[in-house]
Short mmCIF file of C-alpha atoms in Angstrom, two decimals:
data_model
loop_
_atom_site.label_atom_id
_atom_site.label_comp_id
_atom_site.label_asym_id
_atom_site.label_seq_id
_atom_site.Cartn_x
_atom_site.Cartn_y
_atom_site.Cartn_z
CA MET A 1 67.25 65.34 66.48
CA GLU A 2 66.12 61.82 67.42
CA GLN A 3 62.52 63.02 67.83
CA LEU A 4 62.29 64.58 64.34
CA THR A 5 60.28 62.81 61.64
CA ASP A 6 62.01 60.83 58.91
CA GLU A 7 60.89 63.40 56.36
CA ILE A 8 62.48 66.31 58.27
CA LEU A 9 65.69 64.33 58.78
CA MET A 10 65.86 63.40 55.10
CA ALA A 11 65.28 67.03 54.13
CA LYS A 12 68.34 67.89 56.27
CA VAL A 13 70.35 65.15 54.51
CA ALA A 14 69.15 66.45 51.12
CA ASN A 15 70.43 69.90 52.13
CA GLY A 16 73.88 68.51 52.88
CA ASN A 17 73.75 67.57 56.57
CA LEU A 18 75.08 64.03 56.12
CA ASP A 19 75.56 63.48 59.87
CA VAL A 20 71.77 63.09 60.15
CA LEU A 21 71.92 60.07 57.87
CA LYS A 22 73.16 58.06 60.85
CA ILE A 23 69.81 58.53 62.61
CA LEU A 24 67.89 57.36 59.54
CA PHE A 25 70.20 54.38 59.20
CA GLU A 26 69.69 53.42 62.85
CA ARG A 27 65.91 53.72 62.48
CA HIS A 28 65.53 51.79 59.27
CA HIS A 29 68.43 49.49 58.40
CA LYS A 30 66.86 46.49 60.17
CA HIS A 31 63.56 46.98 58.32
CA VAL A 32 65.33 47.19 54.98
CA PHE A 33 67.50 44.16 55.78
CA ASN A 34 64.48 42.11 56.92
CA PHE A 35 62.57 42.97 53.75
CA LEU A 36 65.49 42.03 51.51
CA HIS A 37 66.22 38.85 53.47
CA LYS A 38 62.61 37.71 53.27
CA MET A 39 62.61 38.42 49.53
CA CYS A 40 65.84 36.65 48.59
CA GLY A 41 66.68 34.41 51.54
CA ASP A 42 70.38 35.26 51.41
CA ARG A 43 71.72 36.96 54.54
CA MET A 44 75.00 38.19 53.03
CA LEU A 45 73.31 39.52 49.90
CA SER A 46 70.71 41.26 52.07
CA GLU A 47 73.45 42.91 54.13
CA ASP A 48 75.26 44.07 50.99
CA ILE A 49 72.14 45.49 49.38
CA THR A 50 71.09 47.17 52.65
CA GLN A 51 74.42 49.03 52.63
CA GLU A 52 73.92 49.85 48.97
CA VAL A 53 70.45 51.27 49.71
CA PHE A 54 71.81 53.71 52.27
CA TYR A 55 74.70 54.61 49.99
CA LYS A 56 72.18 55.42 47.24
CA LEU A 57 70.08 57.36 49.72
CA MET A 58 73.12 59.55 50.37
CA LYS A 59 74.23 59.70 46.73
CA TYR A 60 70.80 60.64 45.37
CA ARG A 61 69.74 62.77 48.33
CA ALA A 62 69.10 65.76 46.08
CA SER A 63 66.36 63.81 44.29
CA TYR A 64 64.34 63.44 47.50
CA ASN A 65 61.23 65.52 46.94
CA ASN A 66 59.85 65.75 50.48
CA GLY A 67 57.53 62.79 49.94
CA LYS A 68 56.96 59.93 52.34
CA PHE A 69 60.47 58.82 53.35
CA VAL A 70 59.63 55.16 53.97
CA SER A 71 58.07 54.85 50.50
CA TRP A 72 61.19 56.35 48.93
CA LEU A 73 63.48 54.12 51.01
CA PHE A 74 61.68 50.88 50.12
CA THR A 75 61.49 51.90 46.48
CA ILE A 76 65.28 52.18 46.51
CA ALA A 77 65.55 48.80 48.29
CA ARG A 78 63.19 47.12 45.86
CA ASN A 79 64.96 48.60 42.82
CA SER A 80 68.39 47.66 44.21
CA LEU A 81 67.34 44.03 44.64
CA ASN A 82 65.82 44.03 41.17
CA THR A 83 69.01 45.50 39.70
CA HIS A 84 71.14 42.89 41.45
CA PHE A 85 69.13 40.03 39.99
CA ARG A 86 69.14 41.61 36.54
CA ARG A 87 72.94 41.82 36.67
CA VAL A 88 73.39 38.19 37.70
CA SER A 89 70.65 36.81 35.50
CA SER A 90 71.42 35.80 31.94
CA LYS A 91 68.00 37.16 30.98
CA THR A 92 66.65 40.57 31.84
CA GLU A 93 63.85 39.86 34.25
CA ASP A 94 62.13 42.14 36.71
CA ILE A 95 61.13 41.59 40.30
CA GLU A 96 57.72 40.32 39.21
CA THR A 97 59.13 37.33 37.32
CA ILE A 98 62.34 36.39 39.05
CA ASP A 99 61.86 33.08 40.82
CA TYR A 100 63.52 33.71 44.17
CA LYS A 101 64.72 30.49 45.70
CA VAL A 102 65.50 30.57 49.38
CA ALA A 103 69.21 30.02 49.89
CA ILE A 104 69.17 28.59 53.39
CA GLN A 105 72.53 29.13 54.98
CA GLU A 106 74.05 26.73 57.50
CA GLU A 107 73.04 28.74 60.57
CA GLU A 108 69.51 29.02 59.24
CA LYS A 109 69.02 25.31 58.52
CA GLN A 110 67.01 24.99 61.69
CA ASP A 111 63.29 24.83 61.24
CA TYR A 112 61.73 27.31 58.93
CA SER A 113 58.25 27.79 60.20
CA ASP A 114 55.38 26.55 58.08
CA LEU A 115 54.41 30.17 57.50
CA HIS A 116 57.83 31.09 56.11
CA LEU A 117 57.79 28.02 53.89
CA ALA A 118 54.36 29.03 52.58
CA ILE A 119 55.49 32.63 52.01
CA ASN A 120 58.44 31.38 49.99
CA LYS A 121 56.06 29.46 47.72
CA LEU A 122 54.27 32.65 46.71
CA ASP A 123 55.40 34.28 43.49
CA ALA A 124 57.76 37.22 43.95
CA SER A 125 55.17 39.98 43.50
CA ASP A 126 52.76 38.44 46.02
CA ARG A 127 55.57 37.70 48.47
CA GLU A 128 56.79 41.29 48.21
CA LEU A 129 53.33 42.71 48.97
CA VAL A 130 52.78 40.40 51.94
CA ILE A 131 56.23 41.12 53.40
CA LEU A 132 55.97 44.88 53.00
CA ASN A 133 52.39 45.12 54.25
CA ARG A 134 52.29 42.53 57.01
CA PHE A 135 55.88 42.24 58.22
CA GLN A 136 57.15 45.77 57.55
CA GLU A 137 53.72 47.28 58.36
CA ILE A 138 53.72 49.55 55.32
CA LYS A 139 50.28 51.03 54.74
CA TYR A 140 48.45 50.65 51.42
CA GLU A 141 49.05 54.29 50.44
CA GLU A 142 52.81 54.00 50.91
CA LEU A 143 52.86 50.56 49.31
CA ALA A 144 51.06 52.02 46.29
CA ASP A 145 53.87 54.58 45.94
CA ILE A 146 56.49 51.85 46.20
CA VAL A 147 54.98 49.55 43.58
CA GLY A 148 53.57 52.28 41.33
CA SER A 149 49.88 51.55 41.78
CA THR A 150 46.81 52.91 43.57
CA PRO A 151 45.95 52.20 47.21
CA GLY A 152 42.74 50.40 46.17
CA ALA A 153 44.56 48.16 43.71
CA VAL A 154 47.27 47.39 46.25
CA LYS A 155 44.67 46.53 48.91
CA THR A 156 43.05 44.11 46.46
CA LYS A 157 46.41 42.57 45.50
CA VAL A 158 47.41 42.15 49.16
CA SER A 159 44.07 40.52 49.90
CA ARG A 160 44.50 38.10 47.00
CA ALA A 161 48.08 37.33 48.01
CA LEU A 162 46.95 36.59 51.57
CA LYS A 163 44.26 34.22 50.24
CA LYS A 164 46.91 32.42 48.19
CA LEU A 165 49.15 32.28 51.25
CA LYS A 166 46.31 30.82 53.33
CA THR A 167 45.67 28.15 50.69
CA ILE A 168 49.35 27.22 50.47
CA TYR A 169 49.71 27.21 54.25
CA PHE A 170 46.77 24.89 54.87
CA GLN A 171 47.73 22.55 52.02
CA ASN A 172 51.06 21.96 53.73
CA SER A 173 49.70 21.55 57.25
#
C-alpha cells in the first residue's frame, strides 16, 4: 500500500478503509505542520491544527472527489487556520487580512535567519504563497486550486511576493 498514490489511498479512505489514513498521515503531517508553523509561528497551535486537519480529512472523506489530494489537504489546512483566527479574533477577518505575528517560543528564541525574518514581514497572503510554493513545493496548478485562482494568476502573485521578499531581505541585510 505504501507505493500507492495519495489519490488512490484517499479514495480507499473515502470508501471506508480508515486504516489507510495512517499512511497519508505519515506522508503529509510534517508538511502540513511546517506550513501552519511558518504561517502562524506557534508550534503548539500548529500541532493542534495539524491534528484537526487529519480529523477533518477523515470526517469529510465522502466529500473527496478524486481530485489532487495535496490540493485538498492544504485547502483544509488553510481553512482550518483561517477558522481558528476567526474564532479568536474579535472581528471576522480572513487569512488575507489577519496580521500574523510570530510568537517565538522559548526553545525557538535562537537566531531566526534573516530569510525567516523577511518572510514574516510579508503580508499573510504573500507569505502563504511563498511558503506553499517554495517550502512545500506545491506547483502553481495545485496552488491555484488551494487559493481559488488560476495557475497564471498564482504564478504572477508568487513572482510579486518573491520580489517583495527580496526587497525586504536586502533592506535588512
